[in-house]
Tab-separated table of C-alpha atoms in Angstrom:
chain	number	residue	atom	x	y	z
A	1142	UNK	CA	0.000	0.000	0.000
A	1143	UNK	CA	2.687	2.131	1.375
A	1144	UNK	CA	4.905	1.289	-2.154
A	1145	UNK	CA	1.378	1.804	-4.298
A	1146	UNK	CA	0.987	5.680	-2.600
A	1147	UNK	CA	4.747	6.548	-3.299
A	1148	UNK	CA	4.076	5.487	-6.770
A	1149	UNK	CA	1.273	8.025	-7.038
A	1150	UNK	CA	2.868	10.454	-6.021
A	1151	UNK	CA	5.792	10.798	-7.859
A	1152	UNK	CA	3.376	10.427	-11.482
A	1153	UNK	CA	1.810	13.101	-10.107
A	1154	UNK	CA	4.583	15.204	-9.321
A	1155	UNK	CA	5.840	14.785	-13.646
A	1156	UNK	CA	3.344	17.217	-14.863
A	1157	UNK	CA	3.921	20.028	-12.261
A	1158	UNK	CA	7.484	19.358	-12.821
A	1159	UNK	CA	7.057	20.008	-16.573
A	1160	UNK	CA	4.522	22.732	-16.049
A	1161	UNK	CA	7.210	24.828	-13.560
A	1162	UNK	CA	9.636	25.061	-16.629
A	1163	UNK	CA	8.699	28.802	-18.465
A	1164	UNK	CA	9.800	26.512	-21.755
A	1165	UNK	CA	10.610	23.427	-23.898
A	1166	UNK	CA	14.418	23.984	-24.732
A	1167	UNK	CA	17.209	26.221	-23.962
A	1168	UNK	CA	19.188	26.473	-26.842
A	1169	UNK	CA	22.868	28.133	-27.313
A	1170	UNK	CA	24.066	28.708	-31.015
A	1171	UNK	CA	28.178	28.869	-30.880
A	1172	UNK	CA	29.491	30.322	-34.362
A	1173	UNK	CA	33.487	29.835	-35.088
A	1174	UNK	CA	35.016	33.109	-35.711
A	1175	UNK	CA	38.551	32.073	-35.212
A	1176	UNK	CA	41.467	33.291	-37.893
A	1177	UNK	CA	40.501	30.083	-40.162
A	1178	UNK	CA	37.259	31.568	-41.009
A	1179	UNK	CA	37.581	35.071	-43.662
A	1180	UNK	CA	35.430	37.794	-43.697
A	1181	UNK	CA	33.277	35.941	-46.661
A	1182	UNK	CA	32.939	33.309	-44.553
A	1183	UNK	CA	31.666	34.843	-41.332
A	1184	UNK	CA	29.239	36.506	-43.438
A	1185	UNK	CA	28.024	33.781	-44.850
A	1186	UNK	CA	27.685	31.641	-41.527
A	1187	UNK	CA	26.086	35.108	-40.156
A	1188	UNK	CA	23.274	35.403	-43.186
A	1189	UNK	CA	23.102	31.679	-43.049
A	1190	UNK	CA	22.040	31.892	-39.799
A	1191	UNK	CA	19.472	34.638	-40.110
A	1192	UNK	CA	18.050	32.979	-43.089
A	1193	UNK	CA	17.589	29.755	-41.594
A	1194	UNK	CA	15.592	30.540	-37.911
A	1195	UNK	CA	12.970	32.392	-40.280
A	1196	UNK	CA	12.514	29.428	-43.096
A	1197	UNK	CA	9.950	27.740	-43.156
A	1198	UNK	CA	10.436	24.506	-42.015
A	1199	UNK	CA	12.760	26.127	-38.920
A	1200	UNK	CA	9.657	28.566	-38.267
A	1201	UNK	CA	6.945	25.178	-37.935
A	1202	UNK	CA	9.591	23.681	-35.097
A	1203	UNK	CA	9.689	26.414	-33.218
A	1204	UNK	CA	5.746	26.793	-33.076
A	1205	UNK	CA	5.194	22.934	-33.123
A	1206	UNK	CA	4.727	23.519	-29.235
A	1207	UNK	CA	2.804	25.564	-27.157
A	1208	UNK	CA	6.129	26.232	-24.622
A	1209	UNK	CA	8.568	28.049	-26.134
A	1210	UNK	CA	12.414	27.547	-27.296
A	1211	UNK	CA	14.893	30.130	-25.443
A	1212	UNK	CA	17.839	30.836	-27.815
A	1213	UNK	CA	21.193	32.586	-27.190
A	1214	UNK	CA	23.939	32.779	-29.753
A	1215	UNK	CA	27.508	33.931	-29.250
A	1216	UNK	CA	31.003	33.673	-31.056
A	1217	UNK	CA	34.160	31.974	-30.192
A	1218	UNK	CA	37.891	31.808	-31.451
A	1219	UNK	CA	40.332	32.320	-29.088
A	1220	UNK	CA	41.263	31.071	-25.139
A	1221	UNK	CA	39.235	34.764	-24.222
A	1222	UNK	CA	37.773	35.702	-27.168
A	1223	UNK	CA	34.168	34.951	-27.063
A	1224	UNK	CA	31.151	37.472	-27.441
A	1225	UNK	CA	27.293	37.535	-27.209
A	1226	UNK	CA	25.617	37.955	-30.086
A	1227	UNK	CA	21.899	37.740	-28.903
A	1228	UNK	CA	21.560	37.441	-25.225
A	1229	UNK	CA	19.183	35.038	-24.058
A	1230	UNK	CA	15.389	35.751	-26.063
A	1231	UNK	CA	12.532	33.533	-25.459
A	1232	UNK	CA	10.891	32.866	-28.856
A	1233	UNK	CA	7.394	32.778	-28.252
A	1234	UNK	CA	6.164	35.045	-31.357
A	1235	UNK	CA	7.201	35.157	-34.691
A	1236	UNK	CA	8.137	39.230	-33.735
A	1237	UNK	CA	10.535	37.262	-31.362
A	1238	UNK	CA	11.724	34.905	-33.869
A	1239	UNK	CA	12.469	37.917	-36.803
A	1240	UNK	CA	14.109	39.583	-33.603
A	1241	UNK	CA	16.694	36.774	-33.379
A	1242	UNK	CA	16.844	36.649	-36.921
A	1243	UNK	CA	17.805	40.021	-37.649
A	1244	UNK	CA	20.216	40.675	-34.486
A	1245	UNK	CA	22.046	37.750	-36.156
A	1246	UNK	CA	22.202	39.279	-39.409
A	1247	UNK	CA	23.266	42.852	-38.558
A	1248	UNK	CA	25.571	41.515	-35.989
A	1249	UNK	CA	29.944	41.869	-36.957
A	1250	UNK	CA	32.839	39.976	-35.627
A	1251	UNK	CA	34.295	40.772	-33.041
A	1252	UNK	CA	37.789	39.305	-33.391
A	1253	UNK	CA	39.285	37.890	-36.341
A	1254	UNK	CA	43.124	36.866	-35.849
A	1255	UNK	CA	42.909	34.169	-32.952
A	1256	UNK	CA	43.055	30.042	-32.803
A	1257	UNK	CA	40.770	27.594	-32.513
A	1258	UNK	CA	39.876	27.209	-28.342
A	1259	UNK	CA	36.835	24.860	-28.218
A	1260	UNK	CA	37.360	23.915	-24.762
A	1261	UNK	CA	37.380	27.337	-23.760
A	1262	UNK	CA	34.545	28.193	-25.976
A	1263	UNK	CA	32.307	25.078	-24.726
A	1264	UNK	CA	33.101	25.903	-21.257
A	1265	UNK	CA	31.669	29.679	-22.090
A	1266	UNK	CA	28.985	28.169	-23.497
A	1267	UNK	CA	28.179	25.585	-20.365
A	1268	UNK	CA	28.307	28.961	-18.465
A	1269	UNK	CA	25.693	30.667	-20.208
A	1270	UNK	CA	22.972	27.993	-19.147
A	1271	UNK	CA	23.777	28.933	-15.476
A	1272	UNK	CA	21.650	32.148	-16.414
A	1273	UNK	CA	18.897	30.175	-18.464
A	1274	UNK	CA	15.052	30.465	-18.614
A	1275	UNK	CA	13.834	27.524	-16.619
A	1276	UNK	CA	13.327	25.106	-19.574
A	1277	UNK	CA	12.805	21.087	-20.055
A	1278	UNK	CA	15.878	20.773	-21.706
A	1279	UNK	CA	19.479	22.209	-22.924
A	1280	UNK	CA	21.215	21.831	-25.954
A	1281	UNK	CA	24.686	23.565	-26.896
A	1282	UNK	CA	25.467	23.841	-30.951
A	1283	UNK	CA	28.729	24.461	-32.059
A	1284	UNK	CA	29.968	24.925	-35.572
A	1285	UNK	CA	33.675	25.161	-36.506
A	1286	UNK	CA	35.619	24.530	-39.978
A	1287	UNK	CA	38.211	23.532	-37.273
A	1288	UNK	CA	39.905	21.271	-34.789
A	1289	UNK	CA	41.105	22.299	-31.422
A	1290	UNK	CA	44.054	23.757	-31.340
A	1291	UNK	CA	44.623	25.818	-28.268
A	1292	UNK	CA	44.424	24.932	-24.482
A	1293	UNK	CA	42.080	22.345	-23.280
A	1294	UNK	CA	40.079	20.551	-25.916
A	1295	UNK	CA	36.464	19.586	-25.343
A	1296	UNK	CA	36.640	16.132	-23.337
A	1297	UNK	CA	38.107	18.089	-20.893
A	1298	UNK	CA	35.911	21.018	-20.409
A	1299	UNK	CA	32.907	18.135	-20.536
A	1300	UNK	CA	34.585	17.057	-16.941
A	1301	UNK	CA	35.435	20.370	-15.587
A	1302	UNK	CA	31.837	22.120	-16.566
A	1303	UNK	CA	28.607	21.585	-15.997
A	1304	UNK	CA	27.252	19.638	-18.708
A	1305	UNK	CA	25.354	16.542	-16.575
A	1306	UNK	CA	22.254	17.685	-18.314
A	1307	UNK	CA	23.555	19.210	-21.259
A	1308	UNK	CA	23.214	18.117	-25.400
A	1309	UNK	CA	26.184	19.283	-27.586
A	1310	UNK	CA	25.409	19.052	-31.224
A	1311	UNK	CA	27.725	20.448	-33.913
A	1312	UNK	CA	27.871	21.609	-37.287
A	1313	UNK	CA	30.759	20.647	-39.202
A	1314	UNK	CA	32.043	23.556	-42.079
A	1315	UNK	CA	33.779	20.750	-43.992
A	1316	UNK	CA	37.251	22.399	-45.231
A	1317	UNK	CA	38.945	22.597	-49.276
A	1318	UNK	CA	41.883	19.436	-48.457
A	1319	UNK	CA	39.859	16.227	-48.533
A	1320	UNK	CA	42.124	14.911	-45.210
A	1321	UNK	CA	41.490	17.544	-43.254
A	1322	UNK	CA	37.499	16.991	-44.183
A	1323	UNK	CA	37.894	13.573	-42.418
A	1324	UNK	CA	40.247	14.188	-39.785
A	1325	UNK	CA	37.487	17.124	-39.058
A	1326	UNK	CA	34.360	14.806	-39.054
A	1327	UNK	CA	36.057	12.153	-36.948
A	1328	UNK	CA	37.113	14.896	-33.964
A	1329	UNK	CA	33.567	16.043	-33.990
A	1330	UNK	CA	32.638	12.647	-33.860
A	1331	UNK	CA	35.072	11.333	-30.955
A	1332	UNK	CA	35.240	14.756	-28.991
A	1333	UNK	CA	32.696	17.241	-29.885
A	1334	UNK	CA	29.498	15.487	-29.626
A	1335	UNK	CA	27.902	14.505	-25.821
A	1336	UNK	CA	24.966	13.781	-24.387
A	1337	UNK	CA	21.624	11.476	-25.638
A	1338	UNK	CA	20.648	12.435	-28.940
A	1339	UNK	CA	24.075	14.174	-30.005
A	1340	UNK	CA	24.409	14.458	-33.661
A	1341	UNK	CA	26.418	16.792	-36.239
A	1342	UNK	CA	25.173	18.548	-39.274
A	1343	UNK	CA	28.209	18.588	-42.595
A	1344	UNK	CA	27.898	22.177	-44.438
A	1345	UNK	CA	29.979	21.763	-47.444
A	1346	UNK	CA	31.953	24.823	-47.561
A	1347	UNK	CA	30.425	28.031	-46.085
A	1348	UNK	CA	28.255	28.489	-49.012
A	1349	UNK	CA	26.062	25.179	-47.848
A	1350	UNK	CA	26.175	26.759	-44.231
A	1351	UNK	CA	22.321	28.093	-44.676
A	1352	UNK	CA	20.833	24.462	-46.037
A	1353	UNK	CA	22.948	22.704	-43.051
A	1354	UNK	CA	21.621	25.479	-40.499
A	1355	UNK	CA	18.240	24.623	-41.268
A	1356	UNK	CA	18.459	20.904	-40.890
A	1357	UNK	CA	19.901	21.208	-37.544
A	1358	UNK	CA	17.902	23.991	-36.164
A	1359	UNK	CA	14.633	22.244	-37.517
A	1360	UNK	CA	15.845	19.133	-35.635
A	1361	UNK	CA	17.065	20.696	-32.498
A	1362	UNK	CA	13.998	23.017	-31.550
A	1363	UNK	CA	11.134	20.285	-32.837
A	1364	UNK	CA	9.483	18.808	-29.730
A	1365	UNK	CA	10.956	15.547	-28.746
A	1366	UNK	CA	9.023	12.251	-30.479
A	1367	UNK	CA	7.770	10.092	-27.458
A	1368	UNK	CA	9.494	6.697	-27.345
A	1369	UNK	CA	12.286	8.352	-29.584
A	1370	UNK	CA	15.439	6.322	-28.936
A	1371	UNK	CA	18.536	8.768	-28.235
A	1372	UNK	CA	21.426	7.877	-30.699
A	1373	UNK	CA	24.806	9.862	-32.120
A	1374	UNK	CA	24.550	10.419	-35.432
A	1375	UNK	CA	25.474	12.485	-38.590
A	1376	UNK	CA	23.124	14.353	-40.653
A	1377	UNK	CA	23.521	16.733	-44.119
């Protein structure tokens, strides 16, 4: 009787649990503005962006639930060079969602000549969370044309920040050498990705950064399928 009232209880306790969240997903957007990416490039990852949280298909996701998605998107290069871009919004209109859109857009680089510090930039990123909207879930994206190649790389900054509860997907800018295209996929694959559901996006070049945006954004901020079975995986 005892075990049957404890059960009760704690089904009970799952919907005000849910309901105490102000929304569905916090999500952080992490573009690469390190001295491997040119000014062509940013701006391309930069419209790509904009252009992608207003199509269509990225639209429907975000409005496929009645809580919202909270997004935040920032830059990162070097050991101390990251920078907001858009500060946390909750997208609950589509006047939100053309907010984020154009911030994005009319938004500039803010450093240009330093390496490639994903730890440093995940552990930013794990940071910003700790200021959140209350919301059901977290997911961190980060795209790079990159590998690590300053300080602590991204295994490490898993164990040293708080990422328990934490998704990191990533979208992969695939670079011109064909090598460093796979040596690129499989460090995304072995040290970027973490958490259930992890999975990376391939943009071929910064020109396919838009299409590749869209897939990943449409899959990130849909509401979760029930009975879905989390799995890594590549995408695009």
């Amino acid at each position: 009787m005892l075990r049957t009232a404890s059960l009760v209880i704690g089904l009970l306790s799952l919907p005000l649990a849910a309901s105490a969240a102000g929304c569905r997903l916090a999500l952080v957007l992490a573009m690469d503005v390190s001295s491997s990416v040119d000014a062509t490039e940013d701006t391309l990852q930069r419209k790509g962006l904009a252009a992608a949280l207003i199509s269509d298909s990225v639209r429907k996701a975000f409005f496929a639930s009645d809580l919202p998605v909270a997004l935040a998107v920032y830059e990162w290069s070097g050991r101390y060079n990251q920078e907001m871009v858009l500060d946390w919004l909750m997208i609950d209109s589509q006047a939100a969602l053309l907010t984020a859109a154009e911030t994005v857009a009319a938004s500039s680089r803010s450093h240009n000549d330093f390496p490639t510090a994903m730890g440093y930039a995940l552990g930013y990123g794990a940071n910003l969370f700790e200021r959140a909207p209350q919301c059901l879930s977290k997911k961190l994206d980060m795209a790079g044309d990159g590998q690590n190649n300053e300080g602590f790389g991204p295994q490490l900054a898993y164990a040293e920040f708080p990422f328990d509860d934490v998704t990191v997907n990533g979208l992969v800018v695939n670079a011109a050498d064909f090598e460093a295209e796979v040596g690129l996929i499989s460090f995304y694959q072995g040290e970027v990705l973490h958490g259930p559901g992890a999975f990376m996006v391939i943009a071929n070049g910064f020109d396919d950064y838009e299409r590749a945006m869209k897939i990943k954004l449409e899959r990130e901020v849909a509401p979760p399928a029930i009975g879905a079975l989390p799995q890594q995986e590549n995408a695009g």
